[in-house]
Amino acid sequence: MAAIDELKELLLQDVQQLAVLTAILDKEKACLSVSDVRALQALTAEKNQLLAQIRERAKQKIHALVAMGYKPESGAPSRFIQSAGLTELVDLWKRADEQLRQCQALNQHNGRVMGHLQKRLSRLTDIFRGATGQQKLYGQQGQQTSVSSRTILASA
């Protein structure tokens, strides 16, 4: 029973911290809309700390599941918990999963906004450098790179 109680406690902590992470991601979205870099730096540090704790707990959850008889090669842990008939754990697992998916969606949205801001900054930098007439190509990571149109035929 100790593994079940441990898993329950870990899932409760996940639910609580994922709610905090959702709030941080909402604040991050607001900071991105007004380009508040200092607040973004503080939120990023807080977000990274939370993510490290969540990752560590994920390892602990796997250990607790293994102690309960779960075999990692057998498939999704949620199916194992459901087949064991532990309805309270199933509900907690679903709540944590829903919150995690919400955090992922918010993070992806913020990532797209940040990508647009980076492109805008890159364009402004090109304008300041006088490189606006250069052709652009996309690299392997999807970023634009300027291509020089000068061709050197020979050198002395």
PDB file of C-alpha atoms in Angstrom, residues 41-151:
ATOM      1  CA  GLN A  41      13.537  36.438 -17.198  1.00  0.00           C
ATOM      2  CA  ALA A  42      12.131  36.014 -13.699  1.00  0.00           C
ATOM      3  CA  LEU A  43       9.233  33.905 -14.984  1.00  0.00           C
ATOM      4  CA  THR A  44      11.606  31.745 -17.023  1.00  0.00           C
ATOM      5  CA  ALA A  45      13.736  31.010 -13.968  1.00  0.00           C
ATOM      6  CA  GLU A  46      10.619  30.119 -11.960  1.00  0.00           C
ATOM      7  CA  LYS A  47       9.263  28.008 -14.819  1.00  0.00           C
ATOM      8  CA  ASN A  48      12.536  26.103 -15.191  1.00  0.00           C
ATOM      9  CA  GLN A  49      12.613  25.347 -11.470  1.00  0.00           C
ATOM     10  CA  LEU A  50       9.060  23.988 -11.589  1.00  0.00           C
ATOM     11  CA  LEU A  51       9.818  21.901 -14.665  1.00  0.00           C
ATOM     12  CA  ALA A  52      12.857  20.358 -12.971  1.00  0.00           C
ATOM     13  CA  GLN A  53      10.696  19.374  -9.991  1.00  0.00           C
ATOM     14  CA  ILE A  54       8.019  17.906 -12.276  1.00  0.00           C
ATOM     15  CA  ARG A  55      10.632  15.885 -14.188  1.00  0.00           C
ATOM     16  CA  GLU A  56      12.083  14.546 -10.952  1.00  0.00           C
ATOM     17  CA  ARG A  57       8.625  13.552  -9.761  1.00  0.00           C
ATOM     18  CA  ALA A  58       7.994  11.753 -13.053  1.00  0.00           C
ATOM     19  CA  LYS A  59      10.945   9.485 -12.241  1.00  0.00           C
ATOM     20  CA  GLN A  60       9.580   8.924  -8.749  1.00  0.00           C
ATOM     21  CA  LYS A  61       6.149   8.059 -10.177  1.00  0.00           C
ATOM     22  CA  ILE A  62       7.683   5.418 -12.442  1.00  0.00           C
ATOM     23  CA  HIS A  63       9.517   3.907  -9.451  1.00  0.00           C
ATOM     24  CA  ALA A  64       6.268   3.848  -7.452  1.00  0.00           C
ATOM     25  CA  LEU A  65       4.428   2.240 -10.372  1.00  0.00           C
ATOM     26  CA  VAL A  66       7.132  -0.406 -10.733  1.00  0.00           C
ATOM     27  CA  ALA A  67       6.833  -1.104  -7.002  1.00  0.00           C
ATOM     28  CA  MET A  68       3.105  -1.653  -7.605  1.00  0.00           C
ATOM     29  CA  GLY A  69       3.852  -4.219 -10.324  1.00  0.00           C
ATOM     30  CA  TYR A  70       3.888  -2.054 -13.438  1.00  0.00           C
ATOM     31  CA  LYS A  71       6.231  -3.117 -16.222  1.00  0.00           C
ATOM     32  CA  PRO A  72       7.415  -0.136 -18.322  1.00  0.00           C
ATOM     33  CA  GLU A  73       7.415  -2.178 -21.546  1.00  0.00           C
ATOM     34  CA  SER A  74       3.738  -3.083 -21.081  1.00  0.00           C
ATOM     35  CA  GLY A  75       2.383   0.271 -22.260  1.00  0.00           C
ATOM     36  CA  ALA A  76       0.845   3.395 -20.814  1.00  0.00           C
ATOM     37  CA  PRO A  77       0.882   3.722 -17.003  1.00  0.00           C
ATOM     38  CA  SER A  78      -2.671   5.082 -17.069  1.00  0.00           C
ATOM     39  CA  ARG A  79      -3.932   1.749 -18.414  1.00  0.00           C
ATOM     40  CA  PHE A  80      -2.113  -0.090 -15.622  1.00  0.00           C
ATOM     41  CA  ILE A  81      -3.700   2.136 -12.962  1.00  0.00           C
ATOM     42  CA  GLN A  82      -7.112   1.769 -14.586  1.00  0.00           C
ATOM     43  CA  SER A  83      -6.825  -2.013 -14.826  1.00  0.00           C
ATOM     44  CA  ALA A  84      -5.852  -2.149 -11.141  1.00  0.00           C
ATOM     45  CA  GLY A  85      -9.215  -0.547 -10.304  1.00  0.00           C
ATOM     46  CA  LEU A  86      -7.723   2.382  -8.408  1.00  0.00           C
ATOM     47  CA  THR A  87     -10.347   4.977  -9.284  1.00  0.00           C
ATOM     48  CA  GLU A  88      -8.928   7.745  -7.089  1.00  0.00           C
ATOM     49  CA  LEU A  89      -5.521   7.375  -8.732  1.00  0.00           C
ATOM     50  CA  VAL A  90      -7.130   7.246 -12.182  1.00  0.00           C
ATOM     51  CA  ASP A  91      -8.928  10.535 -11.480  1.00  0.00           C
ATOM     52  CA  LEU A  92      -5.729  12.181 -10.225  1.00  0.00           C
ATOM     53  CA  TRP A  93      -3.794  10.858 -13.209  1.00  0.00           C
ATOM     54  CA  LYS A  94      -6.399  12.288 -15.601  1.00  0.00           C
ATOM     55  CA  ARG A  95      -6.407  15.670 -13.846  1.00  0.00           C
ATOM     56  CA  ALA A  96      -2.617  15.864 -14.001  1.00  0.00           C
ATOM     57  CA  ASP A  97      -2.647  14.799 -17.654  1.00  0.00           C
ATOM     58  CA  GLU A  98      -5.265  17.421 -18.571  1.00  0.00           C
ATOM     59  CA  GLN A  99      -3.296  20.143 -16.801  1.00  0.00           C
ATOM     60  CA  LEU A 100      -0.092  18.999 -18.479  1.00  0.00           C
ATOM     61  CA  ARG A 101      -1.749  19.193 -21.887  1.00  0.00           C
ATOM     62  CA  GLN A 102      -3.042  22.676 -21.068  1.00  0.00           C
ATOM     63  CA  CYS A 103       0.486  23.735 -20.073  1.00  0.00           C
ATOM     64  CA  GLN A 104       1.862  22.290 -23.305  1.00  0.00           C
ATOM     65  CA  ALA A 105      -0.697  24.225 -25.360  1.00  0.00           C
ATOM     66  CA  LEU A 106       0.076  27.487 -23.524  1.00  0.00           C
ATOM     67  CA  ASN A 107       3.811  26.896 -23.901  1.00  0.00           C
ATOM     68  CA  GLN A 108       3.456  26.235 -27.636  1.00  0.00           C
ATOM     69  CA  HIS A 109       1.420  29.419 -28.014  1.00  0.00           C
ATOM     70  CA  ASN A 110       4.053  31.415 -26.122  1.00  0.00           C
ATOM     71  CA  GLY A 111       6.750  29.803 -28.259  1.00  0.00           C
ATOM     72  CA  ARG A 112       4.997  30.916 -31.450  1.00  0.00           C
ATOM     73  CA  VAL A 113       4.659  34.457 -30.088  1.00  0.00           C
ATOM     74  CA  MET A 114       8.332  34.452 -29.159  1.00  0.00           C
ATOM     75  CA  GLY A 115       9.241  33.184 -32.626  1.00  0.00           C
ATOM     76  CA  HIS A 116       7.293  36.023 -34.230  1.00  0.00           C
ATOM     77  CA  LEU A 117       9.007  38.534 -31.953  1.00  0.00           C
ATOM     78  CA  GLN A 118      12.404  37.120 -32.901  1.00  0.00           C
ATOM     79  CA  LYS A 119      11.585  37.385 -36.609  1.00  0.00           C
ATOM     80  CA  ARG A 120      10.454  40.966 -36.126  1.00  0.00           C
ATOM     81  CA  LEU A 121      13.660  41.798 -34.270  1.00  0.00           C
ATOM     82  CA  SER A 122      15.691  40.148 -37.018  1.00  0.00           C
ATOM     83  CA  ARG A 123      13.924  42.207 -39.673  1.00  0.00           C
ATOM     84  CA  LEU A 124      14.531  45.402 -37.715  1.00  0.00           C
ATOM     85  CA  THR A 125      18.194  44.492 -37.325  1.00  0.00           C
ATOM     86  CA  ASP A 126      18.438  43.910 -41.078  1.00  0.00           C
ATOM     87  CA  ILE A 127      16.909  47.329 -41.709  1.00  0.00           C
ATOM     88  CA  PHE A 128      19.417  49.009 -39.389  1.00  0.00           C
ATOM     89  CA  ARG A 129      22.285  47.217 -41.116  1.00  0.00           C
ATOM     90  CA  GLY A 130      20.939  48.118 -44.535  1.00  0.00           C
ATOM     91  CA  ALA A 131      20.522  44.477 -45.509  1.00  0.00           C
ATOM     92  CA  THR A 132      16.849  44.594 -46.443  1.00  0.00           C
ATOM     93  CA  GLY A 133      17.423  43.897 -50.139  1.00  0.00           C
ATOM     94  CA  GLN A 134      19.141  40.584 -49.536  1.00  0.00           C
ATOM     95  CA  GLN A 135      17.425  37.341 -50.344  1.00  0.00           C
ATOM     96  CA  LYS A 136      16.331  35.088 -47.500  1.00  0.00           C
ATOM     97  CA  LEU A 137      16.425  31.303 -47.298  1.00  0.00           C
ATOM     98  CA  TYR A 138      15.225  28.974 -44.572  1.00  0.00           C
ATOM     99  CA  GLY A 139      17.774  26.842 -42.747  1.00  0.00           C
ATOM    100  CA  GLN A 140      17.387  23.397 -41.202  1.00  0.00           C
ATOM    101  CA  GLN A 141      15.817  24.785 -38.037  1.00  0.00           C
ATOM    102  CA  GLY A 142      13.315  26.938 -39.939  1.00  0.00           C
ATOM    103  CA  GLN A 143      15.117  30.222 -39.338  1.00  0.00           C
ATOM    104  CA  GLN A 144      15.662  32.736 -42.080  1.00  0.00           C
ATOM    105  CA  THR A 145      19.212  33.407 -43.192  1.00  0.00           C
ATOM    106  CA  SER A 146      20.393  36.130 -45.528  1.00  0.00           C
ATOM    107  CA  VAL A 147      22.060  35.107 -48.751  1.00  0.00           C
ATOM    108  CA  SER A 148      24.639  37.339 -50.338  1.00  0.00           C
ATOM    109  CA  SER A 149      24.181  37.991 -54.030  1.00  0.00           C
ATOM    110  CA  ARG A 150      27.840  38.770 -54.723  1.00  0.00           C
ATOM    111  CA  THR A 151      29.797  36.311 -56.807  1.00  0.00           C
TER     112      THR A 151
END
